[in-house]
Amino acid sequence: MEDIEDVVATGAPPGLRLPLTAVGMKPKKKPRARLTRDPLSNPQIPGTQTIYMKTFGCSHNQSDSEYMAGQLSAFGYAVTDEPEEADLWLINTCTVKSPSQSAMTTLISKCQSAKKPLVVAGCVPQGSRDLKELEGVSVIGVQQIDRVVEVVEETLKGHEVRLLSRKTLPALDLPKVRKNRFIEILPINVGCLGACTYCKTKHARGHLGSYTVNSLVERVKMVVSEGVKEIWLSSEDTGAYGRDIGMNLPVLLNSIVAELPPDRSTMLRIGMTNPPFILEHLKEIANVLRHPCVYSFLHVPVQSGSDSVLAAMNREYTVSEFRTVVDTLIELVPGMQIATDIICGFPGETDEDFAQTVSLIKEYQFPQVHISQFYPRPGTPAARMKKVPSVVVKKRSRELTNVFESFSPYKGMEGRVERIWITEIATDGIHLVGHTKGYIQVLIIAPEGMLGTSTDVKITSVGRWSVFGEVIETPSAQVKENTYQGNITLEAFPCPGSCDKEPEPCQCAVQDMGQQISDCGPDESPVAIVINSSTTRIQVGRNFISSVQSVLLKKRRQQGSMRMNDVNANKFPENRETRRMSAKLSTMDWILLGGMIVSFLTTVGLLILLSSRMLSS
């Protein structure tokens, strides 16, 4: 085993590489998977290899992976989702539940069977250093992610590296490749002040360590300038922020909100917070949650509706105090939505304890409840407690799930108009996903060009987990405060290319009495744009939006069907290749059409020439 703990103790030693280029926040992505190896790729040359990354666990883990991907990309490595094409596997692990750790163990076995170099990061190696599955494997701790390049390079050389000890937090200005370019996951602190008897994460993330307000505000300024549309504050306990540095959460939140664009183009989502610490700042937190740029949503885990179970968990609050948090926020914040967590079958939980939990969930009918069975985590006090029989645990979990699924939390929303912020494509490949101010998920049929925008929608129907909406205003129809007067006749032309979400804007030419107005329609097809001379806005007719939705629905259904067929056949088609083929077909169509027109005109010309000669003779 090789130890590189001292590699940067006195600056860069001989042989330590610097980034290939200046480190940016979002280095250019490499191809998702290499079908043929780059001729410059050489196992002996660092930075020419492909790294497969897999992430388990919470948003904090996801942020760590994005930071690691950013650093690897900055040093020339290609990061891929395809394990078969990679030269090394990097697994970022979660220790909260047994299934996550079991999935990690399975993946490690697959990697070893494939004879691939392996690096394991995250909470599992940090909290369980002597785990058998990690023998002979390079590991990197949760506070050492800024040294991932060193670990990868040494592992590729055949060395085993372990970096697990550190006293300072990783910098926030490291290069980062976001999984979703519109969402920044911002860790505000690591660790917590609690000592829950079932929690293994405390073993990994440790005692509370908070970033300074200034460093977080600077990060917010940076990501807003880069076009991020949602900022998720992430930590093991958001409410505990700052207690180690003489600061508190309301001060941080107000400082961040002051930097958000006043046009509400970037929204803030406050992360999970346990009841004990938020109780001290309920009114201040409610005031922030009312802000137009902050989602009126909070994740507050209760874990049980029984005080005796909460005491056994060492949660440091009572059910009454949890109710105070929920009731106060609902009273003070219009449209407030609260999510919570429940653990079924904690050691010592009686039928009466469980009944109290069911009663609590029925009373509040939370729109989101994360229900999990108790899993004893090695090394925790709860692992030594007398367990509830597994058959009883499963029964209670099913019963509570049935209770939760019987609610209709979004009933009555039909017909309402809501502003939503759109950030991703749904897993069905058909809908775009947006969220209301209360962070209710809204599915819409709309062009992909609307990703990263906000718009008004009319709620058409509601489901158990989300609602469906119809766009009644499209961002592309909102032009930059141009005023048009008089009678205007407009013609709309197709875009010379594809109107998509790429940085280069598509210019759809619209002629206005000799003056060209450049704007991009929400689809590649020609658009009918109507300008009301009495207003200053370009409006897109509802019948046009309906036709766009109809075309997109048909198109995405076909793509979704193709995607499902490919999954069943164990294939992984590249969307870029599909688009490229579509573009080629479109080009060929135009070439053939052009050839036909030329042939027709040539034939007509010859006939005219022949006729004139016959008449002259």
Coordinates of C-alpha atoms in Angstrom, one line a residue:
M1 CA 0.0 0.0 0.0
E2 CA 1.3 3.5 -0.9
D3 CA 0.6 6.5 1.2
I4 CA 0.6 9.9 -0.5
E5 CA -0.6 12.0 2.5
D6 CA 2.5 14.3 2.1
V7 CA 2.3 14.9 -1.6
V8 CA 1.2 18.5 -1.3
A9 CA 2.6 19.4 2.1
T10 CA 5.2 21.8 0.7
G11 CA 3.8 22.7 -2.7
A12 CA 3.9 20.7 -5.9
P13 CA 6.7 18.2 -5.8
P14 CA 8.6 17.0 -8.9
G15 CA 6.2 15.1 -11.1
L16 CA 3.0 16.5 -9.7
R17 CA 0.9 17.6 -12.7
L18 CA -0.9 20.9 -13.0
P19 CA -4.2 21.1 -14.9
L20 CA -4.1 21.0 -18.7
T21 CA -6.0 24.2 -18.9
A22 CA -7.1 26.9 -16.6
V23 CA -9.7 25.4 -14.3
G24 CA -13.2 26.5 -15.1
M25 CA -16.4 25.7 -13.3
K26 CA -17.7 23.5 -16.0
P27 CA -15.0 22.0 -18.2
K28 CA -16.1 20.8 -21.6
K29 CA -17.5 17.3 -21.4
K30 CA -15.7 14.5 -23.1
P31 CA -17.7 11.9 -25.1
R32 CA -19.9 9.8 -22.9
A33 CA -18.3 6.6 -24.0
R34 CA -15.5 5.8 -26.3
L35 CA -16.2 3.2 -29.0
T36 CA -12.6 3.2 -30.1
R37 CA -9.7 4.2 -28.0
D38 CA -8.1 7.6 -28.6
P39 CA -4.8 7.0 -30.4
L40 CA -3.2 9.4 -27.9
S41 CA -4.5 7.3 -25.0
N42 CA -1.7 5.6 -23.1
P43 CA -2.0 3.9 -19.7
Q44 CA 1.4 5.4 -18.8
I45 CA 0.3 9.0 -19.6
P46 CA -1.9 10.5 -16.9
G47 CA -5.0 12.3 -18.1
T48 CA -5.6 10.2 -21.2
Q49 CA -7.9 7.6 -19.6
T50 CA -11.6 7.3 -19.2
I51 CA -13.2 7.2 -15.7
Y52 CA -16.5 5.6 -14.9
M53 CA -18.3 7.3 -12.0
K54 CA -21.2 5.9 -10.0
T55 CA -22.9 7.8 -7.1
F56 CA -25.1 6.4 -4.3
G57 CA -26.9 8.4 -1.6
C58 CA -27.9 12.0 -0.9
S59 CA -27.5 15.3 -2.7
H60 CA -24.4 16.0 -0.7
N61 CA -22.8 12.9 -2.2
Q62 CA -24.0 14.0 -5.7
S63 CA -22.3 17.4 -5.2
D64 CA -19.1 15.6 -4.1
S65 CA -19.2 13.5 -7.3
E66 CA -19.7 16.7 -9.4
Y67 CA -16.6 18.2 -7.8
M68 CA -14.6 15.1 -8.5
A69 CA -15.8 14.9 -12.1
G70 CA -14.8 18.6 -12.5
Q71 CA -11.3 18.0 -11.3
L72 CA -10.8 14.9 -13.4
S73 CA -12.1 16.7 -16.5
A74 CA -9.8 19.7 -15.8
F75 CA -6.8 17.3 -15.8
G76 CA -7.8 15.8 -19.2
Y77 CA -9.7 12.6 -18.0
A78 CA -12.9 11.7 -19.8
V79 CA -15.8 10.9 -17.4
T80 CA -18.3 8.4 -18.6
D81 CA -21.5 6.6 -17.6
E82 CA -20.4 3.4 -19.4
P83 CA -18.4 1.1 -17.2
E84 CA -17.3 -1.2 -20.0
E85 CA -15.4 1.6 -21.8
A86 CA -13.7 3.0 -18.7
D87 CA -10.0 2.5 -17.7
L88 CA -10.9 3.0 -14.0
W89 CA -14.0 2.9 -11.8
L90 CA -14.8 5.5 -9.1
I91 CA -17.7 4.6 -6.8
N92 CA -19.0 7.3 -4.4
T93 CA -20.8 5.4 -1.6
C94 CA -23.6 5.9 0.9
T95 CA -23.7 4.3 4.4
V96 CA -27.2 5.3 5.4
K97 CA -29.0 2.1 4.5
S98 CA -28.0 -1.5 4.1
P99 CA -29.3 -1.7 0.5
S100 CA -27.1 1.1 -0.7
Q101 CA -24.0 -0.6 0.8
S102 CA -25.0 -3.9 -0.6
A103 CA -25.3 -2.3 -4.1
M104 CA -21.8 -0.9 -3.6
T105 CA -20.5 -4.3 -2.7
T106 CA -22.0 -5.8 -5.8
L107 CA -20.5 -3.1 -8.0
I108 CA -17.0 -3.6 -6.4
S109 CA -17.3 -7.3 -7.2
K110 CA -18.2 -6.5 -10.8
C111 CA -15.2 -4.2 -11.1
Q112 CA -12.8 -6.7 -9.7
S113 CA -14.2 -9.4 -12.0
A114 CA -13.6 -7.0 -15.0
K115 CA -10.1 -6.4 -13.7
K116 CA -10.5 -2.7 -13.6
P117 CA -8.6 -0.3 -11.3
L118 CA -11.0 0.9 -8.6
V119 CA -11.3 3.9 -6.3
V120 CA -14.0 3.9 -3.6
A121 CA -15.0 7.3 -2.2
G122 CA -17.7 8.6 0.1
C123 CA -19.2 7.7 3.5
V124 CA -18.6 3.9 3.5
P125 CA -14.8 4.0 3.5
Q126 CA -14.8 7.0 5.8
G127 CA -17.1 5.4 8.3
S128 CA -16.0 1.8 8.0
R129 CA -12.3 1.8 7.3
D130 CA -11.7 -1.8 8.0
L131 CA -14.5 -3.2 5.8
K132 CA -13.5 -6.4 4.2
E133 CA -14.7 -5.4 0.7
L134 CA -12.3 -2.5 0.8
E135 CA -9.2 -4.6 1.2
G136 CA -6.7 -3.9 -1.5
V137 CA -8.8 -1.0 -2.9
S138 CA -7.9 2.7 -3.1
V139 CA -10.1 4.9 -1.0
I140 CA -10.7 8.6 -0.6
G141 CA -12.6 10.2 2.2
V142 CA -15.4 12.7 2.2
Q143 CA -13.1 15.7 3.0
Q144 CA -10.4 14.6 0.5
I145 CA -12.3 15.0 -2.7
D146 CA -10.0 17.8 -3.8
R147 CA -7.2 15.2 -4.2
V148 CA -9.1 12.8 -6.4
V149 CA -6.7 13.3 -9.3
E150 CA -3.8 12.2 -7.2
V151 CA -5.6 9.1 -6.0
V152 CA -6.7 8.2 -9.6
E153 CA -3.3 8.6 -11.0
E154 CA -1.6 6.5 -8.4
T155 CA -4.3 3.8 -8.7
L156 CA -3.8 3.7 -12.5
K157 CA -0.1 3.0 -11.8
G158 CA -1.1 0.0 -9.7
H159 CA -0.7 1.5 -6.3
E160 CA -3.2 1.3 -3.4
V161 CA -3.9 4.7 -1.9
R162 CA -5.9 5.7 1.3
L163 CA -6.7 9.3 2.0
L164 CA -9.1 9.5 4.9
S165 CA -7.8 12.1 7.4
R166 CA -8.2 15.8 7.1
K167 CA -9.0 18.8 9.4
T168 CA -10.1 21.4 6.9
L169 CA -13.1 21.4 4.4
P170 CA -12.6 21.2 0.6
A171 CA -12.7 24.5 -1.1
L172 CA -16.0 25.6 -2.8
D173 CA -14.4 27.0 -5.9
L174 CA -13.1 23.7 -7.2
P175 CA -14.0 22.9 -10.9
K176 CA -17.3 21.1 -11.1
V177 CA -19.2 19.2 -13.8
R178 CA -22.9 19.3 -12.8
K179 CA -25.2 16.4 -13.6
N180 CA -27.9 18.9 -14.4
R181 CA -26.4 22.2 -15.7
F182 CA -29.3 24.2 -14.3
I183 CA -29.0 22.9 -10.7
E184 CA -26.2 23.7 -8.3
I185 CA -26.0 21.6 -5.1
L186 CA -24.2 23.7 -2.6
P187 CA -22.9 22.1 0.6
I188 CA -23.2 24.6 3.4
N189 CA -21.8 22.4 6.2
V190 CA -20.7 18.8 6.7
G191 CA -21.4 16.6 9.7
C192 CA -23.9 17.4 12.5
L193 CA -24.3 18.1 16.2
G194 CA -26.7 15.2 16.8
A195 CA -25.9 11.7 18.0
C196 CA -28.8 9.6 16.7
T197 CA -28.4 6.0 17.8
Y198 CA -29.2 4.5 14.4
C199 CA -27.1 6.9 12.2
K200 CA -23.9 5.8 10.5
T201 CA -23.4 9.0 8.6
K202 CA -22.1 10.8 11.7
H203 CA -19.2 8.3 11.7
A204 CA -18.4 9.3 8.2
R205 CA -19.1 13.0 8.0
G206 CA -18.1 13.7 11.6
H207 CA -18.8 16.7 13.8
L208 CA -20.3 19.9 12.4
G209 CA -18.1 21.9 10.1
S210 CA -19.6 25.0 8.5
Y211 CA -18.4 27.0 5.5
T212 CA -18.3 30.8 6.1
V213 CA -21.1 33.0 4.9
N214 CA -18.7 34.9 2.6
S215 CA -17.5 31.8 0.9
L216 CA -21.0 30.6 0.3
V217 CA -22.2 33.9 -1.0
E218 CA -19.3 34.1 -3.4
R219 CA -20.1 30.7 -4.7
V220 CA -23.8 31.7 -5.2
K221 CA -22.6 34.8 -7.2
M222 CA -20.5 32.6 -9.4
V223 CA -23.1 29.9 -10.2
V224 CA -25.8 32.5 -10.9
S225 CA -23.5 34.2 -13.4
E226 CA -23.0 30.7 -15.1
G227 CA -26.7 30.3 -15.7
V228 CA -27.7 28.1 -12.8
K229 CA -31.5 28.2 -12.2
E230 CA -31.8 26.3 -8.9
I231 CA -29.5 26.3 -5.9
W232 CA -30.0 23.4 -3.5
L233 CA -28.5 24.0 0.0
S234 CA -27.3 20.6 1.1
S235 CA -26.0 19.3 4.5
E236 CA -26.6 16.6 7.0
D237 CA -28.6 19.2 9.1
T238 CA -29.2 22.6 7.5
G239 CA -30.7 24.0 10.7
A240 CA -27.4 23.4 12.6
Y241 CA -25.5 25.6 10.2
G242 CA -23.0 28.0 11.7
R243 CA -23.1 26.9 15.3
D244 CA -19.4 26.0 15.2
I245 CA -18.4 29.4 13.8
G246 CA -20.7 31.7 15.7
M247 CA -23.2 32.1 12.9
N248 CA -26.8 30.9 12.3
L249 CA -29.0 29.8 9.3
P250 CA -31.2 32.9 9.0
V251 CA -28.1 35.1 8.5
L252 CA -26.8 32.8 5.8
L253 CA -30.2 32.6 4.0
N254 CA -30.7 36.3 4.0
S255 CA -27.2 36.9 2.6
I256 CA -27.8 34.4 -0.2
V257 CA -31.3 35.7 -1.1
A258 CA -29.8 39.2 -1.4
E259 CA -27.7 37.9 -4.3
L260 CA -30.5 36.1 -6.3
P261 CA -31.7 37.9 -9.5
P262 CA -34.8 40.0 -8.8
D263 CA -36.5 38.6 -11.9
R264 CA -36.8 35.2 -10.1
S265 CA -34.8 33.4 -12.8
T266 CA -32.8 31.5 -10.1
M267 CA -34.6 29.8 -7.2
L268 CA -33.3 28.7 -3.8
R269 CA -34.2 25.4 -2.2
I270 CA -33.4 25.0 1.5
G271 CA -32.1 21.5 2.5
M272 CA -33.2 19.0 5.1
T273 CA -33.3 20.3 8.7
N274 CA -34.0 18.5 11.9
P275 CA -36.5 20.0 14.4
P276 CA -34.2 20.9 17.3
F277 CA -32.3 23.8 15.8
I278 CA -34.9 25.3 13.5
L279 CA -37.2 25.8 16.5
E280 CA -35.1 28.7 17.6
H281 CA -35.5 30.5 14.2
L282 CA -39.0 29.6 13.0
K283 CA -40.2 33.1 12.3
E284 CA -37.0 34.1 10.5
I285 CA -37.0 30.9 8.4
A286 CA -40.7 31.5 7.6
N287 CA -39.8 35.0 6.4
V288 CA -37.2 33.6 4.0
L289 CA -39.5 30.9 2.7
R290 CA -42.0 33.6 1.8
H291 CA -39.4 35.3 -0.4
P292 CA -40.3 35.2 -4.2
C293 CA -37.0 33.5 -5.0
V294 CA -37.2 30.8 -2.4
Y295 CA -39.2 27.6 -2.7
S296 CA -41.9 27.3 0.0
F297 CA -40.7 23.8 0.8
L298 CA -38.8 22.2 3.6
H299 CA -37.8 18.6 4.4
V300 CA -38.2 18.1 8.2
P301 CA -37.8 14.4 9.3
V302 CA -39.9 13.3 12.2
Q303 CA -38.9 9.6 12.1
S304 CA -41.6 8.5 14.5
G305 CA -44.9 9.7 16.0
S306 CA -44.0 8.3 19.4
D307 CA -42.0 10.2 22.0
S308 CA -40.7 7.0 23.5
V309 CA -39.3 5.9 20.1
L310 CA -37.8 9.4 19.5
A311 CA -36.1 9.1 22.9
A312 CA -34.6 5.7 22.0
M313 CA -33.4 7.3 18.7
N314 CA -31.9 10.2 20.7
R315 CA -33.5 12.6 18.3
E316 CA -33.5 15.5 20.9
Y317 CA -37.1 16.7 20.3
T318 CA -40.7 15.6 21.0
V319 CA -43.6 15.0 18.7
S320 CA -45.1 18.2 20.1
E321 CA -42.1 20.2 19.1
F322 CA -42.2 18.7 15.6
R323 CA -45.9 19.8 15.4
T324 CA -44.8 23.3 16.4
V325 CA -42.4 23.5 13.5
V326 CA -45.0 22.2 11.0
D327 CA -47.9 24.3 12.3
T328 CA -45.9 27.5 12.4
L329 CA -44.5 27.2 8.9
I330 CA -47.9 26.3 7.5
E331 CA -49.5 29.3 9.2
L332 CA -46.9 31.8 8.2
V333 CA -45.9 30.7 4.7
P334 CA -48.7 30.6 2.0
G335 CA -48.7 27.4 0.1
M336 CA -46.1 25.8 2.3
Q337 CA -45.2 22.2 1.5
I338 CA -43.4 19.9 4.0
A339 CA -41.8 16.5 3.4
T340 CA -40.9 14.2 6.2
D341 CA -39.2 10.8 7.0
I342 CA -40.4 7.8 8.9
I343 CA -38.4 4.7 10.1
C344 CA -40.6 1.7 10.6
G345 CA -39.7 -1.0 13.1
F346 CA -37.1 0.8 15.2
P347 CA -35.9 -1.4 18.1
G348 CA -38.5 -1.4 20.9
E349 CA -41.3 0.1 18.7
T350 CA -44.6 -1.3 20.0
D351 CA -47.9 -1.5 18.2
E352 CA -49.1 1.6 20.1
D353 CA -45.9 3.5 19.0
F354 CA -46.6 2.6 15.4
A355 CA -50.3 3.6 15.7
Q356 CA -49.2 7.0 16.9
T357 CA -47.0 7.4 13.8
V358 CA -49.9 6.4 11.5
S359 CA -52.1 8.9 13.3
L360 CA -49.5 11.7 12.8
I361 CA -49.2 11.0 9.1
K362 CA -53.0 10.8 8.7
E363 CA -53.5 14.1 10.5
Y364 CA -51.1 16.1 8.3
Q365 CA -51.3 14.2 5.1
F366 CA -47.8 15.3 4.0
P367 CA -47.4 15.3 0.2
Q368 CA -44.0 13.6 0.6
V369 CA -43.2 10.9 3.2
H370 CA -40.0 8.9 2.8
I371 CA -40.7 5.6 4.5
S372 CA -37.9 3.1 5.3
Q373 CA -37.6 0.0 7.3
F374 CA -35.1 0.0 10.1
Y375 CA -31.6 -1.3 9.1
P376 CA -29.1 -1.9 11.9
R377 CA -25.9 -0.2 10.9
P378 CA -22.7 -1.8 12.2
G379 CA -21.1 0.3 15.0
T380 CA -24.2 2.2 16.0
P381 CA -25.9 1.9 19.4
A382 CA -29.2 0.8 17.7
A383 CA -27.5 -2.2 16.2
R384 CA -27.1 -3.6 19.7
M385 CA -30.7 -3.0 20.7
K386 CA -33.4 -5.7 20.7
K387 CA -34.8 -5.8 17.2
V388 CA -38.5 -5.9 16.1
P389 CA -39.1 -9.1 14.1
S390 CA -38.5 -8.5 10.4
V391 CA -42.0 -9.8 9.5
V392 CA -43.5 -7.1 11.7
V393 CA -41.2 -4.4 10.3
K394 CA -42.2 -5.2 6.8
K395 CA -45.9 -5.3 7.7
R396 CA -45.7 -1.9 9.3
S397 CA -43.9 -0.5 6.4
R398 CA -46.5 -1.7 3.9
E399 CA -49.4 -0.5 6.1
L400 CA -47.9 3.0 6.4
T401 CA -47.2 3.1 2.7
N402 CA -50.9 2.2 2.0
V403 CA -52.0 5.0 4.3
F404 CA -49.7 7.5 2.6
E405 CA -50.8 6.5 -0.9
S406 CA -54.5 6.9 0.1
F407 CA -54.0 10.7 0.3
S408 CA -54.7 13.1 -2.6
P409 CA -52.5 16.0 -1.6
Y410 CA -53.0 17.9 -4.9
K411 CA -56.7 17.6 -5.2
G412 CA -58.4 20.9 -6.0
M413 CA -55.4 22.3 -8.0
E414 CA -57.2 21.6 -11.4
G415 CA -57.7 24.8 -13.3
R416 CA -55.3 26.9 -11.2
V417 CA -52.6 28.9 -12.9
E418 CA -49.1 28.4 -11.4
R419 CA -45.6 29.8 -12.2
I420 CA -43.2 26.9 -12.6
W421 CA -39.4 26.6 -13.0
I422 CA -38.4 23.9 -15.5
T423 CA -35.1 22.1 -15.0
E424 CA -35.2 18.6 -16.4
I425 CA -36.7 16.0 -18.7
A426 CA -39.0 13.4 -17.0
T427 CA -37.9 9.7 -17.0
D428 CA -40.6 8.9 -19.5
G429 CA -38.8 11.0 -22.1
I430 CA -42.0 12.7 -22.9
H431 CA -42.6 15.4 -20.3
L432 CA -40.5 18.3 -19.0
V433 CA -40.4 18.7 -15.2
G434 CA -41.1 21.9 -13.5
H435 CA -41.8 22.9 -9.9
T436 CA -44.2 25.4 -8.4
K437 CA -43.2 27.9 -5.7
G438 CA -44.2 25.1 -3.2
Y439 CA -42.0 22.7 -5.1
I440 CA -44.9 20.6 -6.4
Q441 CA -43.8 18.7 -9.4
V442 CA -45.5 19.7 -12.6
L443 CA -45.2 17.7 -15.8
I444 CA -45.7 19.5 -19.1
I445 CA -45.5 18.9 -22.8
A446 CA -43.1 21.6 -24.1
P447 CA -40.0 22.1 -26.2
E448 CA -36.7 21.2 -24.7
G449 CA -35.6 24.8 -25.3
M450 CA -37.8 25.7 -22.2
L451 CA -35.4 23.9 -19.9
G452 CA -33.9 26.5 -17.6
T453 CA -36.8 28.9 -17.9
S454 CA -39.9 29.7 -15.9
T455 CA -43.4 30.0 -17.3
D456 CA -47.1 30.1 -16.3
V457 CA -49.0 26.8 -16.6
K458 CA -52.6 25.9 -16.1
I459 CA -53.0 22.7 -14.1
T460 CA -55.1 20.3 -16.2
S461 CA -55.1 17.2 -14.0
V462 CA -53.6 15.9 -10.8
G463 CA -51.9 12.6 -9.9
R464 CA -50.7 11.1 -6.6
W465 CA -47.1 12.1 -7.0
S466 CA -47.3 15.1 -9.4
V467 CA -49.6 17.3 -11.4
F468 CA -50.0 17.9 -15.1
G469 CA -50.0 21.3 -16.7
E470 CA -50.5 23.1 -19.9
V471 CA -48.2 26.0 -20.9
I472 CA -50.1 29.3 -21.3
E473 CA -47.0 31.4 -21.7
T474 CA -43.7 30.5 -23.3
P475 CA -40.5 32.3 -22.4
S476 CA -39.4 32.5 -26.0
A477 CA -42.5 34.6 -26.6
Q478 CA -41.3 37.3 -24.2
V479 CA -39.2 39.6 -26.3
K480 CA -36.9 42.3 -24.9
E481 CA -39.3 45.2 -24.3
N482 CA -39.6 46.2 -28.0
T483 CA -42.5 48.4 -28.9
Y484 CA -44.3 48.0 -32.2
Q485 CA -46.9 50.4 -33.5
G486 CA -49.2 50.5 -36.5
N487 CA -50.4 47.7 -38.7
I488 CA -47.7 45.0 -38.9
T489 CA -47.6 42.1 -41.3
L490 CA -45.3 39.3 -40.2
E491 CA -43.9 36.2 -41.9
A492 CA -42.2 33.5 -39.9
F493 CA -39.5 31.4 -41.3
P494 CA -38.0 28.1 -40.1
C495 CA -34.8 28.3 -38.1
P496 CA -31.6 27.7 -40.1
G497 CA -30.7 24.9 -37.8
S498 CA -32.2 23.5 -34.7
C499 CA -33.8 25.6 -31.9
D500 CA -32.5 23.8 -28.9
K501 CA -30.9 24.5 -25.5
E502 CA -27.4 24.9 -26.7
P503 CA -25.6 28.2 -25.8
E504 CA -25.6 29.4 -29.4
P505 CA -29.0 31.1 -30.0
C506 CA -31.1 30.2 -33.0
Q507 CA -32.2 33.2 -35.0
C508 CA -35.6 32.9 -36.6
A509 CA -35.9 35.8 -39.0
V510 CA -39.1 37.8 -38.8
Q511 CA -39.6 40.6 -41.3
D512 CA -41.2 43.8 -40.0
M513 CA -41.7 46.4 -42.7
G514 CA -38.0 46.0 -43.8
Q515 CA -36.8 45.7 -40.2
Q516 CA -35.6 42.2 -39.1
I517 CA -36.5 41.1 -35.6
S518 CA -34.5 38.1 -34.4
D519 CA -36.1 35.7 -32.1
C520 CA -36.2 31.9 -31.7
G521 CA -39.4 29.9 -31.9
P522 CA -39.9 27.1 -29.4
D523 CA -39.6 24.4 -32.1
E524 CA -37.7 23.8 -35.3
S525 CA -40.8 24.2 -37.4
P526 CA -42.0 27.6 -38.8
V527 CA -43.9 29.5 -36.2
A528 CA -46.9 31.8 -36.6
I529 CA -46.2 34.9 -34.5
V530 CA -48.8 37.5 -33.9
I531 CA -47.9 41.0 -32.6
N532 CA -50.7 43.0 -31.0
S533 CA -50.0 46.5 -32.0
S534 CA -51.5 47.9 -28.8
T535 CA -49.0 46.0 -26.6
T536 CA -45.2 45.6 -26.3
R537 CA -45.1 41.8 -26.2
I538 CA -45.0 39.2 -28.9
Q539 CA -47.6 36.6 -28.1
V540 CA -47.9 33.0 -29.3
G541 CA -51.4 31.9 -30.0
R542 CA -52.9 29.1 -27.8
N543 CA -53.7 27.0 -30.9
F544 CA -50.0 27.2 -31.8
I545 CA -49.0 26.0 -28.3
S546 CA -51.5 23.2 -28.6
S547 CA -50.1 22.1 -31.9
V548 CA -46.6 22.2 -30.6
Q549 CA -47.6 20.1 -27.6
S550 CA -49.3 17.6 -29.9
V551 CA -46.3 17.3 -32.2
L552 CA -43.9 17.0 -29.2
L553 CA -46.1 14.4 -27.5
K554 CA -46.1 12.3 -30.6
K555 CA -42.3 12.8 -31.1
R556 CA -41.4 12.0 -27.5
R557 CA -43.7 9.0 -27.3
Q558 CA -41.9 7.6 -30.4
Q559 CA -38.5 8.4 -28.7
G560 CA -39.7 6.9 -25.4
S561 CA -40.9 3.7 -27.3
M562 CA -37.5 3.5 -29.0
R563 CA -35.7 4.0 -25.7
M564 CA -37.7 1.2 -24.0
N565 CA -37.1 -1.2 -26.9
D566 CA -33.4 -0.4 -26.7
V567 CA -33.4 -1.0 -22.9
N568 CA -35.1 -4.3 -23.4
A569 CA -32.4 -5.2 -25.9
N570 CA -29.7 -4.1 -23.6
K571 CA -28.6 -1.3 -25.9
F572 CA -27.6 2.2 -25.1
P573 CA -28.2 4.5 -28.1
E574 CA -26.6 7.9 -28.1
N575 CA -29.0 10.8 -28.4
R576 CA -26.4 12.7 -30.3
E577 CA -26.1 10.0 -32.9
T578 CA -29.9 9.9 -33.3
R579 CA -29.9 13.6 -33.8
R580 CA -27.0 13.4 -36.2
M581 CA -28.8 10.8 -38.3
S582 CA -31.9 12.9 -38.3
A583 CA -29.9 15.9 -39.5
K584 CA -28.4 13.8 -42.3
L585 CA -31.7 12.6 -43.4
S586 CA -33.0 16.1 -43.5
T587 CA -30.0 17.2 -45.6
M588 CA -30.5 14.3 -48.0
D589 CA -34.1 15.3 -48.4
W590 CA -33.2 18.8 -49.4
I591 CA -30.5 17.6 -51.8
L592 CA -33.0 15.3 -53.5
L593 CA -35.6 18.0 -53.7
G594 CA -33.0 20.4 -55.1
G595 CA -32.0 17.9 -57.8
M596 CA -35.6 17.3 -58.8
I597 CA -36.2 21.1 -59.1
V598 CA -33.0 21.5 -61.2
S599 CA -34.1 18.6 -63.5
F600 CA -37.6 20.1 -63.9
L601 CA -36.3 23.5 -64.8
T602 CA -33.8 22.0 -67.2
T603 CA -36.5 20.0 -68.9
V604 CA -38.8 23.1 -69.2
G605 CA -35.9 25.1 -70.6
L606 CA -35.2 22.4 -73.3
L607 CA -38.8 22.3 -74.3
I608 CA -39.0 26.0 -74.7
L609 CA -35.8 26.1 -76.8
L610 CA -37.1 23.2 -79.0
S611 CA -40.5 24.9 -79.5
S612 CA -38.8 28.2 -80.5
R613 CA -36.7 26.5 -83.1
M614 CA -39.6 24.7 -84.5
L615 CA -41.6 27.9 -84.8
S616 CA -38.7 29.8 -86.4
S617 CA -38.3 27.0 -89.0

